PDB file of C-alpha atoms in Angstrom:
ATOM      1  CA  MET D   1       8.184  11.704  -8.167  1.00  0.00           C
ATOM      2  CA  SER D   2       9.936   9.573 -10.727  1.00  0.00           C
ATOM      3  CA  ASP D   3       9.798   6.149  -9.065  1.00  0.00           C
ATOM      4  CA  THR D   4       6.319   5.748  -7.623  1.00  0.00           C
ATOM      5  CA  LEU D   5       6.709   1.991  -7.107  1.00  0.00           C
ATOM      6  CA  ALA D   6       9.777   2.354  -4.878  1.00  0.00           C
ATOM      7  CA  ASP D   7       8.029   5.155  -2.993  1.00  0.00           C
ATOM      8  CA  MET D   8       4.958   2.972  -2.399  1.00  0.00           C
ATOM      9  CA  ILE D   9       7.029   0.022  -1.153  1.00  0.00           C
ATOM     10  CA  THR D  10       8.920   2.331   1.211  1.00  0.00           C
ATOM     11  CA  ARG D  11       5.644   3.731   2.537  1.00  0.00           C
ATOM     12  CA  ILE D  12       4.347   0.195   3.155  1.00  0.00           C
ATOM     13  CA  ARG D  13       7.559  -0.754   4.982  1.00  0.00           C
ATOM     14  CA  ASN D  14       7.550   2.415   7.109  1.00  0.00           C
ATOM     15  CA  GLY D  15       3.839   2.065   7.854  1.00  0.00           C
ATOM     16  CA  GLN D  16       4.326  -1.468   9.116  1.00  0.00           C
ATOM     17  CA  LYS D  17       7.277  -0.431  11.287  1.00  0.00           C
ATOM     18  CA  ALA D  18       5.026   2.227  12.837  1.00  0.00           C
ATOM     19  CA  ASN D  19       2.138  -0.301  13.231  1.00  0.00           C
ATOM     20  CA  LYS D  20      -0.201   1.787  11.061  1.00  0.00           C
ATOM     21  CA  VAL D  21      -3.552   0.333  10.047  1.00  0.00           C
ATOM     22  CA  SER D  22      -3.429   1.942   6.612  1.00  0.00           C
ATOM     23  CA  ILE D  23      -1.229   4.215   4.511  1.00  0.00           C
ATOM     24  CA  LYS D  24      -1.632   6.315   1.377  1.00  0.00           C
ATOM     25  CA  ALA D  25       0.477   6.010  -1.756  1.00  0.00           C
ATOM     26  CA  ILE D  26       0.681   7.831  -5.067  1.00  0.00           C
ATOM     27  CA  TYR D  27      -1.728   6.533  -7.695  1.00  0.00           C
ATOM     28  CA  SER D  28      -0.356   4.842 -10.805  1.00  0.00           C
ATOM     29  CA  LYS D  29      -1.465   1.878 -12.887  1.00  0.00           C
ATOM     30  CA  LEU D  30       1.755   0.041 -12.018  1.00  0.00           C
ATOM     31  CA  ASN D  31       1.158   0.547  -8.288  1.00  0.00           C
ATOM     32  CA  MET D  32      -2.429  -0.714  -8.619  1.00  0.00           C
ATOM     33  CA  ASN D  33      -1.242  -3.844 -10.461  1.00  0.00           C
ATOM     34  CA  VAL D  34       1.480  -4.574  -7.889  1.00  0.00           C
ATOM     35  CA  LEU D  35      -1.027  -4.080  -5.055  1.00  0.00           C
ATOM     36  CA  SER D  36      -3.416  -6.483  -6.761  1.00  0.00           C
ATOM     37  CA  VAL D  37      -0.719  -9.175  -6.682  1.00  0.00           C
ATOM     38  CA  LEU D  38       0.177  -8.368  -3.054  1.00  0.00           C
ATOM     39  CA  LYS D  39      -3.487  -8.699  -2.069  1.00  0.00           C
ATOM     40  CA  ASP D  40      -3.948 -11.964  -4.007  1.00  0.00           C
ATOM     41  CA  GLU D  41      -0.857 -13.403  -2.293  1.00  0.00           C
ATOM     42  CA  GLY D  42      -2.076 -12.319   1.163  1.00  0.00           C
ATOM     43  CA  TYR D  43       0.532  -9.657   1.969  1.00  0.00           C
ATOM     44  CA  ILE D  44      -1.922  -6.750   2.357  1.00  0.00           C
ATOM     45  CA  ARG D  45      -5.510  -6.677   3.538  1.00  0.00           C
ATOM     46  CA  ASP D  46      -6.984  -4.407   0.851  1.00  0.00           C
ATOM     47  CA  PHE D  47      -6.459  -1.270  -1.239  1.00  0.00           C
ATOM     48  CA  LYS D  48      -8.653   1.251  -2.977  1.00  0.00           C
ATOM     49  CA  ASP D  49      -8.371   4.247  -5.250  1.00  0.00           C
ATOM     50  CA  ILE D  50      -9.453   7.456  -3.498  1.00  0.00           C
ATOM     51  CA  GLU D  51      -9.834  10.940  -4.917  1.00  0.00           C
ATOM     52  CA  GLU D  52      -7.986  13.474  -2.754  1.00  0.00           C
ATOM     53  CA  ARG D  53      -9.366  16.386  -4.743  1.00  0.00           C
ATOM     54  CA  LYS D  54     -10.507  16.875  -8.305  1.00  0.00           C
ATOM     55  CA  GLY D  55      -7.950  15.284 -10.629  1.00  0.00           C
ATOM     56  CA  ILE D  56      -5.652  14.098  -7.811  1.00  0.00           C
ATOM     57  CA  ASN D  57      -5.941  10.427  -6.844  1.00  0.00           C
ATOM     58  CA  SER D  58      -4.100   8.317  -4.331  1.00  0.00           C
ATOM     59  CA  ILE D  59      -4.299   4.751  -3.092  1.00  0.00           C
ATOM     60  CA  GLN D  60      -5.296   3.793   0.448  1.00  0.00           C
ATOM     61  CA  ILE D  61      -3.567   0.554   1.441  1.00  0.00           C
ATOM     62  CA  ASP D  62      -4.815  -1.454   4.430  1.00  0.00           C
ATOM     63  CA  LEU D  63      -1.830  -3.219   5.955  1.00  0.00           C
ATOM     64  CA  LYS D  64      -2.013  -6.780   7.256  1.00  0.00           C
ATOM     65  CA  TYR D  65      -0.640  -8.138  10.536  1.00  0.00           C
ATOM     66  CA  PHE D  66      -0.536 -11.625  12.065  1.00  0.00           C
ATOM     67  CA  ASN D  67      -0.264 -11.883  15.855  1.00  0.00           C
ATOM     68  CA  GLY D  68       0.764  -8.225  15.956  1.00  0.00           C
ATOM     69  CA  ASN D  69       3.623  -8.701  13.488  1.00  0.00           C
ATOM     70  CA  PRO D  70       3.634  -7.443   9.896  1.00  0.00           C
ATOM     71  CA  VAL D  71       2.928 -10.141   7.326  1.00  0.00           C
ATOM     72  CA  ILE D  72       5.708  -8.769   5.090  1.00  0.00           C
ATOM     73  CA  LYS D  73       8.978  -9.700   6.794  1.00  0.00           C
ATOM     74  CA  LYS D  74      11.663  -8.507   4.349  1.00  0.00           C
TER      75      LYS D  74
END
């Protein structure tokens, strides 16, 4: 995967279209920093670093909805 940020944003968009509660994304420092901003601005509920198996990490992202609609519109 060469563009983990674009992959993460696509996963968030697809997860919200499917009304998922949470999704997983590939771990990177850039992704963690972008998610920190998204959380501070109120676009996602929360995120955390999880260890899939030894040496392999991913990020669990809890999506946010308002009145059943995704908070992120575009």
